[in-house]
Amino acid sequence: MKRKLNFLLVLLLFGVGLVSAQQNLSVSGVVTDAGDGSPLVGVSVLVKGSTVGTITDMSGKYTLKAAQGATLVFSYIGMEKQQEIVKTGIVNAAMSSNSKMLNEVVAVGYGTMKKKLVTGATVQVAGDKLQKLSTTSAFTALQTMTPGVNITQSSGQPGEGFKVNIRGIGTIGNSDPLYVIDGVSGGDLNSLNPSDIESIDILKDGASSAIYGARAANGVVLVTTKQGKSGKVQVTYDGYYGVQNVYRMPSTLNAQQYMNVMDQVNFNEGLDAYDWKSVLGTNYDAIKSGASKGTNWLDLMRNANAPTQNHALNIVGGNDISKFSMGVSYTGQEGIFGAPVQSDYKRTTVRLNSEHVILKSTAFDVIKFGETLNYNYTLKNGIGIGNQYWNDITNAVKANPLMPNYNSAGNYFNYADSKAMGFSNYDNMQANPIADMVYHRGYNDSKNHNLNMSASLQIQPIKDLIFKSQFGYKMSASSYRSFSPAYEDLSSTNLNTVSSISQSGSLGWSYTLENTLNYKFKLDQHHFDALLGQSIEKSGMGEGVGASNVNYLFDGYKYAYLSNTKNATPGSTTVTGAPWAQGGLASFFGRVNYDYKETYMASVVMRADGSSNFAKGKRWGYFPSVSAGWVISNEAFMESTKDWMDFLKLRASWGQNGNCNINPFQYLATISFDATAAYSFGNTYTSQTTGSYTDLLPNPDVKWETSDQIDLGLDTRLMNSRMTVALDFYKKTTKDWLVVAPILDVMGTNAPYVNGGDIVNKGFELGLGWNDHMGKDFTYGVNANLSYNHNEVTRIANSEGIIHGPANVLSQGTTEMYRAQVGHPIGFFYGYQTAGVFQNNAEIAAWKAAGNGILQSNVQPGDLKFVDANHDGLINEKDKGQIGDPNPHFLLGLNFNFGYKGFDLALSVHGAFGQQIAKSYRNFADGRKNNYTTEVFQYWHGEGTSNKYPRLTAGSNANFQNISDIYIENGDYLKAQNITVGYDFKKLMPKMPLTQARLYFTAQNLFTITGYSGMDPEIGSDGGSGNGWARGIDVGFYPSPRTYLVGVNLKF
Amino acid sequence: MKKYILLTAAASALLFTSCESFLDTESITKKNTSNYPQTVGDAQQVLAGIYNNLNVVNATPQSSYLYAAELASDDRFGGGGENDKQMQAEDLLMNYGPDMLGQFWKDRYAGINRANTAILTLGNCTGYTDDNEKNQMLGEAYFLRAYYYYELASLYGNVPLVLDLALEDHPQATPAVMWGQICTDLKKAVDLMPAKKFGSLASGHVDKWTAEAMLGRAFLFYTGYYSQADVTLADGTSKLTTTDVSALIDDCVANSGYSLVPDFRNLWAYTNKLTKEDYSFAKGQGLKWVEDDKAVNPEAMFMIKFSEFASWSTTIGYSNGYALHMGMRGGQDYGNTFPFGQGWGAGPVASNLWKDWAVAEPTDKRRAASICDIPVELPSYKKGGWADFVQETDYYGKKWAPITCKNGVDKDGKTVYAPGFDVLMYNYTAQLTNMQLSNIHDLVLLRFAEVLLMQSELKKDVAGINKVRVRAGLPTIAAYSDAALRNERRWELNCEGVRWNDIRRWHIAEAALAAQAGQPTYFKGMPDQNTTSHNGGGYAARYKATGGFFPIPQTQISLSAGLYKQNPGWGTADAEYAGWK
């Protein structure tokens, strides 16, 4: 036994072990690609029913010994498996690519299925397609390939996340889909290198995702990492290096323009022009003469030619006993903004997957053992990309161009310099934004370790009855450190004489144990595939600690650790330590797939989930689904279409899923003792009595939310499978949203989650593909997808039917600007509609005479006409309404690829249409002296000059301080996401000891076609306002870069 | 083969685990109402949680009753910058934004929820040393609930009365019911709390005497404003009369142990030991701030306590937000405004107060002790704030102002100032330079001097008034008159949050406010007049329309589905403030 184990170990480590036995005939041959006749290297050739096998050499040849009449099995990645019977000593084989075949297999949750039999709406993306786009995150690469899935960057800063919504936002809570990586739910796709991914399957409709029950309401993303394959050990290296730059800079005013505009504001308000000479001191002459244009702060913050690089080494191989796949990768990406403390992201991944047959019968594997292991480490640091108060991009855009960055001694220009120059008399609040960034947000490191692994045992006691048990384990650890030094005052309000350091760390784990029993059988032409399963999952076994303190002992970030600070200081020293919130999920599920002659299909799924997030008696939810399919092209009456239509399938499905993703203990009136509830009796000023309060109105009835979805679909392949079409119509109704609906404040505590709303998403998805070749050498393909989604909130369970958004999003002192409300799309922009600008007094008089209200206290020509929607002569809250929808209506993905004799050219385009963006790059009332962009020149400055933007006044004017449609822009865009041209030198030098040596050049984000005036129209950000259901708010969005890169793919 | 099947079946059976107990979880970081509060230690935490509401409200002072009462009264204007429209709106009794005072509504009801929790549960806790301890704590909870309702009812008029933790509709209570409950709670507090003299409790806790004093304030407002002779208590039958209240006030004066601080100026922080000798007004007068070196003020009966735990993100309310808001506007050098610190310029003192006072009581030392005549005291002061100061005047309130002190010299030999003397006096090193969190000495809400004045007002005699006058260095008066009492309250208690309800309950508000119109002010640093007629028709018109009640938060009315009614005078074009000019 021990010897056998050692043997297995050897197999595992070296991948291939070949066992020879006595045979009586020497067989040889050449294996070629049926498509182009080229020899195939590394094809596995196996004598069926034995362990005898070999692989083809560099010229596609093989030799082995086999008995006459034996069957040889040829297998090769990406090719259809082929069998040939040994008749003579020469057996050649021509293998054809399986991409056009209808036997593609897709992941369906706890199993796989032939794609042609699938009755739900799923989409599969192969990992190599993702990898080809050379992106740091697989999400970016997915954008053009997945109809119905809206993937939007939540920031362009390296390492930041994405908003992913499958078929629209279905809830006001967490609307992310469920990620299942190698069978373990709840991973992070961003933590994988695209080169680790074998395939991604997205389950979109209710029936496909029903098998994941209470967590599948927002769809499911199944990620399979690269698995071992039998055949020659294949080593690949993929690497690229590139430089990134800002695609489009906002055009801020230079010093001269700025002074003119500021004087104009004063003039319009009846104030005197500024005495710039006294403000500018010795810089006056240079600025006055135009020799100096002042400071362009954002430009100074630019990190030109920011490098990005990726290196991935993968080894895959195995035989019919053991297979393995391993990979290591390193990714590094610098941010394009933030100099001299630009953001940075580094990721290292390690993967080891293997599978071993422990007991084999003559016909099938009886006992198999498999494991997957994914580890990654990320290191991230960044600048402020949050709300308007914590955003270095905005700070730089709005900073005053008259202030220099450095003083004469070469140090950051600070308040003392400002006073010496006279600048402080003009603006004593303006702090040097670069110094402010460096001191407050420049020094931080966030480190994350993730381990995601599983072990599975598969037992097949009789043919096609498979019991599988899988144990999944996830561990994550993180640490964070930041530092803010003491510095000399930057302005009258920006000062810090106390250095501070904060550190935190956390560590935790979770596990899943699932058991499934799968039996496939047929009765005559009736095929059955039945699955029964059970799983338990426990999460949140972990804890975090954190502390911050002031007054360091050693200066510098390098020394910024808590141990290097002085003793604790009341009010400044904070200490936290808490366990993670534990949760459990217990589930039972079953599925029966049926087909008759692969022509009539049906599938029934049932899942029961018990979630620890709910009170006893409310825990269990049941999630059924049914679906059916009909391959019409198999019918006799379709005979006449056979010559142009290869395949036509109709699908229909209905299913229910749940979402149990809420904070636990909503059913209890919990008591909090946090630091905000204390009181300082006595006169010490440094001691407190801990206070307690009830922080939740309990809701013992709270339960999961349910999404109910119907889907009608059609798949077809035309003209010898050159053309593929997939079309889906769906309606997804999310009922009983888990929502914190506002309650009357007199209740005196926080509102709990209630099942309090409904939302409907409906739309269609169309995927079109055309892949063909012209002549022997030229291949080309076009894949296009278009999807449409309509989102509408249909119920919110309070008397208003509204979930309010927060105030102060676009600027300090502004009211709510987005909300969820019955009859509107979720997160719509809310404010006043304007009907242009009053051009003259006659228009004002006519406006009043018509009975319209006026918002401005002392209205003048050049003021906005705020629409009096209810025509009551008064402009107030009742006149506000929807002024924009941040949710895209149409999504477009286009992929073109061409191949010619080793050359390849590919283009990916991504577009979103129908959505609006709310933008402000400056403060309103509290930003009188903020800089403007050159858009300010479009403001009204006399009759007929503008009928959109009002006259130029300080932001406190009602024209600006009220949220209206002047801040809303159309966000339609079309991005040339990726253009790649490559050449495989193997074609030029067929003798080289590599099977592929491709060199390529890529341009990412080469151009964007949009009418949007900001830096980047792809804005998943909520403006830092803290609601996942809000998006499209640009208060200084960190844009995605334009990147040029060069890379190689080497395959040994 | 059969063996395999059996094996598989057995394995599955083992692995299908028992589920329900698997799903049981326990909250590790929080307790809940089924296991809390149980002990006297728990009870102390519940009580601290109610007091904490004073700090919570103080975190957004601009939305609070105290702030609105100051700005709306004839003591002060709104002030602030053009963007601080809420300050001006409160001065003008107008509305700005959809939910101008919504935060206070939400916060105070959270405080009431905490008080209700205490009242319903403290009696069941165990481990009290004696009944006195329990009753003292319960009494404090009753007091705080009454105080919070006092502020709510004064600010918004008819507010919902919530005395339990039930999730049910709570309609707006009538004034008779609401004030009946306030007086009942205060009476209960008086009865429960043991008669221990001032000094026996840690500073910050209210006692029996504070409850008596507060009952006087509530009784006088309700009977005055609503023109009632007495208060019907919550049981619906028993009455609280002037005689009853007068007896309680007498008890407080005679037995509480509270006393007047001998020199009026020593009540105010500018006489602290770190500042006074650098401040010409206080220099060489032998003054000593009553709270110097963490001493306890024997005149302060109820105050908001602050601490060094103030932080931006979570607990800004642990430092004095009123001081910050009412600090000198414009971020100018401390030297220009010394000894007054920086802030947002809310509530410039109205010239009419200074002038009326000078005419009525020209020798009153309290005038200069309470109000800074800026051109005289601060010749370097720069007008205009951040070039946007609205309703700026030449007068500045000293009582609640942030007070700075010198802190050595810098490398160029220039004087360095601490943003607040507090940071040096209390060794509050974390905020050595941060003027926004540096004010942490007590904000006194009720002084013993007011009790003496209430005694006179209730009994219509001069005993109380004269004690106050003598302390101020003024001659006594021989006979009681309402006019004399009202003036005395105005001079003694101006800019301390009580004037607003005084002018309302005496029914002189319209006239008093009208006197503010046309007073000299500065607009963006330029001489101007306090012209208000274009804003809702002016002060008197707005008061007439509203009775001095501010709007109930609109979102609450919307959420209530018709349960709440908006106050008269709101929701019209006249009520909306759009900007000063």
mmCIF file of N, CA, C and O in Angstrom, chain A residues 139-195:
data_model
loop_
_atom_site.group_PDB
_atom_site.id
_atom_site.type_symbol
_atom_site.label_atom_id
_atom_site.label_comp_id
_atom_site.label_asym_id
_atom_site.label_seq_id
_atom_site.Cartn_x
_atom_site.Cartn_y
_atom_site.Cartn_z
ATOM 1 N N PHE A 139 -13.158 40.673 -14.694
ATOM 2 C CA PHE A 139 -14.410 41.399 -14.923
ATOM 3 C C PHE A 139 -14.324 42.289 -16.155
ATOM 4 O O PHE A 139 -15.261 42.370 -16.939
ATOM 5 N N THR A 140 -13.203 42.985 -16.287
ATOM 6 C CA THR A 140 -13.053 43.885 -17.426
ATOM 7 C C THR A 140 -13.182 43.087 -18.716
ATOM 8 O O THR A 140 -13.833 43.504 -19.675
ATOM 9 N N ALA A 141 -12.539 41.911 -18.727
ATOM 10 C CA ALA A 141 -12.565 41.099 -19.932
ATOM 11 C C ALA A 141 -13.961 40.560 -20.209
ATOM 12 O O ALA A 141 -14.352 40.380 -21.356
ATOM 13 N N LEU A 142 -14.722 40.318 -19.158
ATOM 14 C CA LEU A 142 -16.067 39.755 -19.332
ATOM 15 C C LEU A 142 -17.045 40.741 -19.951
ATOM 16 O O LEU A 142 -18.054 40.331 -20.527
ATOM 17 N N GLN A 143 -16.742 42.023 -19.812
ATOM 18 C CA GLN A 143 -17.725 43.050 -20.169
ATOM 19 C C GLN A 143 -18.331 42.877 -21.559
ATOM 20 O O GLN A 143 -19.515 43.119 -21.752
ATOM 21 N N THR A 144 -17.500 42.469 -22.538
ATOM 22 C CA THR A 144 -18.019 42.425 -23.897
ATOM 23 C C THR A 144 -18.623 41.075 -24.251
ATOM 24 O O THR A 144 -19.088 40.890 -25.350
ATOM 25 N N MET A 145 -18.587 40.124 -23.338
ATOM 26 C CA MET A 145 -18.928 38.755 -23.727
ATOM 27 C C MET A 145 -20.173 38.196 -23.078
ATOM 28 O O MET A 145 -20.532 37.057 -23.325
ATOM 29 N N THR A 146 -20.802 38.967 -22.226
ATOM 30 C CA THR A 146 -21.885 38.391 -21.443
ATOM 31 C C THR A 146 -23.154 39.217 -21.559
ATOM 32 O O THR A 146 -23.365 40.134 -20.777
ATOM 33 N N PRO A 147 -24.007 38.892 -22.515
ATOM 34 C CA PRO A 147 -25.243 39.657 -22.646
ATOM 35 C C PRO A 147 -26.080 39.544 -21.379
ATOM 36 O O PRO A 147 -26.151 38.476 -20.770
ATOM 37 N N GLY A 148 -26.673 40.651 -20.990
ATOM 38 C CA GLY A 148 -27.543 40.634 -19.818
ATOM 39 C C GLY A 148 -26.823 40.813 -18.508
ATOM 40 O O GLY A 148 -27.438 40.847 -17.460
ATOM 41 N N VAL A 149 -25.500 40.912 -18.573
ATOM 42 C CA VAL A 149 -24.740 41.112 -17.345
ATOM 43 C C VAL A 149 -24.094 42.484 -17.424
ATOM 44 O O VAL A 149 -23.291 42.750 -18.300
ATOM 45 N N ASN A 150 -24.490 43.344 -16.524
ATOM 46 C CA ASN A 150 -23.953 44.700 -16.522
ATOM 47 C C ASN A 150 -22.771 44.762 -15.567
ATOM 48 O O ASN A 150 -22.926 44.644 -14.359
ATOM 49 N N ILE A 151 -21.595 44.926 -16.142
ATOM 50 C CA ILE A 151 -20.368 44.991 -15.345
ATOM 51 C C ILE A 151 -19.816 46.400 -15.487
ATOM 52 O O ILE A 151 -19.512 46.847 -16.581
ATOM 53 N N THR A 152 -19.730 47.099 -14.380
ATOM 54 C CA THR A 152 -19.275 48.483 -14.414
ATOM 55 C C THR A 152 -18.234 48.692 -13.340
ATOM 56 O O THR A 152 -18.435 48.302 -12.196
ATOM 57 N N GLN A 153 -17.133 49.315 -13.698
ATOM 58 C CA GLN A 153 -16.093 49.560 -12.706
ATOM 59 C C GLN A 153 -16.620 50.511 -11.630
ATOM 60 O O GLN A 153 -17.255 51.501 -11.919
ATOM 61 N N SER A 154 -16.342 50.178 -10.371
ATOM 62 C CA SER A 154 -16.755 51.122 -9.329
ATOM 63 C C SER A 154 -15.683 52.174 -9.107
ATOM 64 O O SER A 154 -15.925 53.183 -8.457
ATOM 65 N N SER A 155 -14.503 51.966 -9.656
ATOM 66 C CA SER A 155 -13.484 53.006 -9.715
ATOM 67 C C SER A 155 -12.414 52.521 -10.670
ATOM 68 O O SER A 155 -12.221 51.314 -10.830
ATOM 69 N N GLY A 156 -11.717 53.459 -11.298
ATOM 70 C CA GLY A 156 -10.617 53.067 -12.179
ATOM 71 C C GLY A 156 -9.319 52.867 -11.426
ATOM 72 O O GLY A 156 -8.297 52.534 -12.021
ATOM 73 N N GLN A 157 -9.331 53.102 -10.129
ATOM 74 C CA GLN A 157 -8.109 52.916 -9.346
ATOM 75 C C GLN A 157 -7.750 51.431 -9.320
ATOM 76 O O GLN A 157 -8.619 50.586 -9.118
ATOM 77 N N PRO A 158 -6.471 51.104 -9.527
ATOM 78 C CA PRO A 158 -6.086 49.694 -9.592
ATOM 79 C C PRO A 158 -6.551 48.912 -8.367
ATOM 80 O O PRO A 158 -6.427 49.379 -7.236
ATOM 81 N N GLY A 159 -7.089 47.730 -8.622
ATOM 82 C CA GLY A 159 -7.482 46.854 -7.524
ATOM 83 C C GLY A 159 -8.863 47.114 -6.978
ATOM 84 O O GLY A 159 -9.320 46.412 -6.090
ATOM 85 N N GLU A 160 -9.557 48.121 -7.507
ATOM 86 C CA GLU A 160 -10.910 48.387 -7.018
ATOM 87 C C GLU A 160 -11.896 47.432 -7.692
ATOM 88 O O GLU A 160 -11.573 46.774 -8.680
ATOM 89 N N GLY A 161 -13.091 47.401 -7.193
ATOM 90 C CA GLY A 161 -14.044 46.392 -7.626
ATOM 91 C C GLY A 161 -14.936 46.811 -8.780
ATOM 92 O O GLY A 161 -14.726 47.829 -9.442
ATOM 93 N N PHE A 162 -15.915 45.987 -9.004
ATOM 94 C CA PHE A 162 -16.866 46.193 -10.087
ATOM 95 C C PHE A 162 -18.266 46.017 -9.541
ATOM 96 O O PHE A 162 -18.488 45.285 -8.587
ATOM 97 N N LYS A 163 -19.197 46.705 -10.174
ATOM 98 C CA LYS A 163 -20.593 46.438 -9.876
ATOM 99 C C LYS A 163 -21.084 45.463 -10.919
ATOM 100 O O LYS A 163 -20.997 45.733 -12.108
ATOM 101 N N VAL A 164 -21.561 44.326 -10.484
ATOM 102 C CA VAL A 164 -22.013 43.302 -11.413
ATOM 103 C C VAL A 164 -23.493 43.046 -11.151
ATOM 104 O O VAL A 164 -23.880 42.695 -10.038
ATOM 105 N N ASN A 165 -24.294 43.299 -12.151
ATOM 106 C CA ASN A 165 -25.724 43.039 -12.008
ATOM 107 C C ASN A 165 -26.188 42.175 -13.154
ATOM 108 O O ASN A 165 -26.034 42.537 -14.309
ATOM 109 N N ILE A 166 -26.717 41.023 -12.824
ATOM 110 C CA ILE A 166 -27.256 40.136 -13.843
ATOM 111 C C ILE A 166 -28.725 40.465 -14.022
ATOM 112 O O ILE A 166 -29.502 40.401 -13.076
ATOM 113 N N ARG A 167 -29.069 40.881 -15.204
ATOM 114 C CA ARG A 167 -30.455 41.247 -15.534
ATOM 115 C C ARG A 167 -30.990 42.312 -14.589
ATOM 116 O O ARG A 167 -32.067 42.174 -14.009
ATOM 117 N N GLY A 168 -30.232 43.379 -14.423
ATOM 118 C CA GLY A 168 -30.720 44.534 -13.676
ATOM 119 C C GLY A 168 -30.569 44.380 -12.174
ATOM 120 O O GLY A 168 -30.343 43.289 -11.662
ATOM 121 N N ILE A 169 -30.702 45.512 -11.489
ATOM 122 C CA ILE A 169 -30.602 45.502 -10.033
ATOM 123 C C ILE A 169 -31.909 44.962 -9.475
ATOM 124 O O ILE A 169 -32.974 45.517 -9.723
ATOM 125 N N GLY A 170 -31.821 43.861 -8.740
ATOM 126 C CA GLY A 170 -33.040 43.211 -8.277
ATOM 127 C C GLY A 170 -33.365 43.488 -6.830
ATOM 128 O O GLY A 170 -34.352 42.986 -6.300
ATOM 129 N N THR A 171 -32.537 44.270 -6.163
ATOM 130 C CA THR A 171 -32.789 44.509 -4.755
ATOM 131 C C THR A 171 -32.061 45.764 -4.324
ATOM 132 O O THR A 171 -31.115 46.194 -4.960
ATOM 133 N N ILE A 172 -32.538 46.330 -3.234
ATOM 134 C CA ILE A 172 -31.875 47.505 -2.703
ATOM 135 C C ILE A 172 -30.740 47.088 -1.788
ATOM 136 O O ILE A 172 -29.883 47.879 -1.442
ATOM 137 N N GLY A 173 -30.725 45.810 -1.433
ATOM 138 C CA GLY A 173 -29.628 45.304 -0.618
ATOM 139 C C GLY A 173 -28.455 44.955 -1.510
ATOM 140 O O GLY A 173 -28.189 45.626 -2.496
ATOM 141 N N ASN A 174 -27.783 43.896 -1.162
ATOM 142 C CA ASN A 174 -26.631 43.476 -1.941
ATOM 143 C C ASN A 174 -27.114 42.797 -3.222
ATOM 144 O O ASN A 174 -27.710 41.740 -3.178
ATOM 145 N N SER A 175 -26.851 43.411 -4.367
ATOM 146 C CA SER A 175 -27.353 42.861 -5.625
ATOM 147 C C SER A 175 -26.260 42.141 -6.399
ATOM 148 O O SER A 175 -26.404 41.890 -7.585
ATOM 149 N N ASP A 176 -25.168 41.810 -5.737
ATOM 150 C CA ASP A 176 -24.121 41.034 -6.398
ATOM 151 C C ASP A 176 -24.610 39.605 -6.629
ATOM 152 O O ASP A 176 -25.309 39.046 -5.791
ATOM 153 N N PRO A 177 -24.178 39.006 -7.723
ATOM 154 C CA PRO A 177 -24.496 37.589 -7.907
ATOM 155 C C PRO A 177 -23.718 36.739 -6.916
ATOM 156 O O PRO A 177 -22.791 37.217 -6.252
ATOM 157 N N LEU A 178 -24.085 35.480 -6.825
ATOM 158 C CA LEU A 178 -23.339 34.530 -5.996
ATOM 159 C C LEU A 178 -22.184 33.984 -6.835
ATOM 160 O O LEU A 178 -22.387 33.514 -7.948
ATOM 161 N N TYR A 179 -20.979 34.075 -6.304
ATOM 162 C CA TYR A 179 -19.823 33.521 -7.001
ATOM 163 C C TYR A 179 -19.505 32.152 -6.412
ATOM 164 O O TYR A 179 -19.447 31.993 -5.193
ATOM 165 N N VAL A 180 -19.315 31.193 -7.279
ATOM 166 C CA VAL A 180 -18.947 29.854 -6.835
ATOM 167 C C VAL A 180 -17.661 29.488 -7.572
ATOM 168 O O VAL A 180 -17.661 29.339 -8.796
ATOM 169 N N ILE A 181 -16.567 29.434 -6.828
ATOM 170 C CA ILE A 181 -15.282 29.144 -7.457
ATOM 171 C C ILE A 181 -14.910 27.701 -7.139
ATOM 172 O O ILE A 181 -14.768 27.351 -5.965
ATOM 173 N N ASP A 182 -14.802 26.891 -8.159
ATOM 174 C CA ASP A 182 -14.499 25.465 -8.012
ATOM 175 C C ASP A 182 -15.427 24.810 -6.987
ATOM 176 O O ASP A 182 -14.991 24.044 -6.131
ATOM 177 N N GLY A 183 -16.683 25.152 -7.065
ATOM 178 C CA GLY A 183 -17.658 24.506 -6.209
ATOM 179 C C GLY A 183 -17.784 25.105 -4.817
ATOM 180 O O GLY A 183 -18.635 24.708 -4.051
ATOM 181 N N VAL A 184 -16.937 26.087 -4.483
ATOM 182 C CA VAL A 184 -17.002 26.704 -3.157
ATOM 183 C C VAL A 184 -17.612 28.091 -3.322
ATOM 184 O O VAL A 184 -17.101 28.914 -4.069
ATOM 185 N N SER A 185 -18.726 28.319 -2.644
ATOM 186 C CA SER A 185 -19.427 29.567 -2.874
ATOM 187 C C SER A 185 -18.805 30.714 -2.106
ATOM 188 O O SER A 185 -18.197 30.537 -1.056
ATOM 189 N N GLY A 186 -18.960 31.900 -2.681
ATOM 190 C CA GLY A 186 -18.581 33.115 -1.975
ATOM 191 C C GLY A 186 -17.152 33.565 -2.172
ATOM 192 O O GLY A 186 -16.559 34.138 -1.270
ATOM 193 N N GLY A 187 -16.572 33.326 -3.315
ATOM 194 C CA GLY A 187 -15.212 33.805 -3.548
ATOM 195 C C GLY A 187 -15.184 35.160 -4.226
ATOM 196 O O GLY A 187 -16.216 35.785 -4.441
ATOM 197 N N ASP A 188 -14.003 35.623 -4.550
ATOM 198 C CA ASP A 188 -13.824 36.910 -5.202
ATOM 199 C C ASP A 188 -13.124 36.684 -6.543
ATOM 200 O O ASP A 188 -11.976 36.256 -6.589
ATOM 201 N N LEU A 189 -13.836 36.988 -7.604
ATOM 202 C CA LEU A 189 -13.278 36.771 -8.943
ATOM 203 C C LEU A 189 -12.047 37.639 -9.181
ATOM 204 O O LEU A 189 -11.120 37.254 -9.890
ATOM 205 N N ASN A 190 -12.044 38.818 -8.564
ATOM 206 C CA ASN A 190 -10.900 39.720 -8.723
ATOM 207 C C ASN A 190 -9.610 39.132 -8.171
ATOM 208 O O ASN A 190 -8.520 39.569 -8.517
ATOM 209 N N SER A 191 -9.749 38.174 -7.263
ATOM 210 C CA SER A 191 -8.543 37.647 -6.645
ATOM 211 C C SER A 191 -7.869 36.621 -7.546
ATOM 212 O O SER A 191 -6.761 36.189 -7.269
ATOM 213 N N LEU A 192 -8.529 36.221 -8.618
ATOM 214 C CA LEU A 192 -7.915 35.257 -9.529
ATOM 215 C C LEU A 192 -7.228 35.993 -10.666
ATOM 216 O O LEU A 192 -7.698 37.031 -11.126
ATOM 217 N N ASN A 193 -6.137 35.433 -11.124
ATOM 218 C CA ASN A 193 -5.539 35.933 -12.346
ATOM 219 C C ASN A 193 -6.355 35.360 -13.501
ATOM 220 O O ASN A 193 -6.709 34.182 -13.467
ATOM 221 N N PRO A 194 -6.676 36.164 -14.520
ATOM 222 C CA PRO A 194 -7.453 35.604 -15.634
ATOM 223 C C PRO A 194 -6.820 34.327 -16.195
ATOM 224 O O PRO A 194 -7.531 33.455 -16.705
ATOM 225 N N SER A 195 -5.522 34.184 -16.067
ATOM 226 C CA SER A 195 -4.886 32.986 -16.598
ATOM 227 C C SER A 195 -5.188 31.740 -15.762
ATOM 228 O O SER A 195 -4.892 30.633 -16.165
#
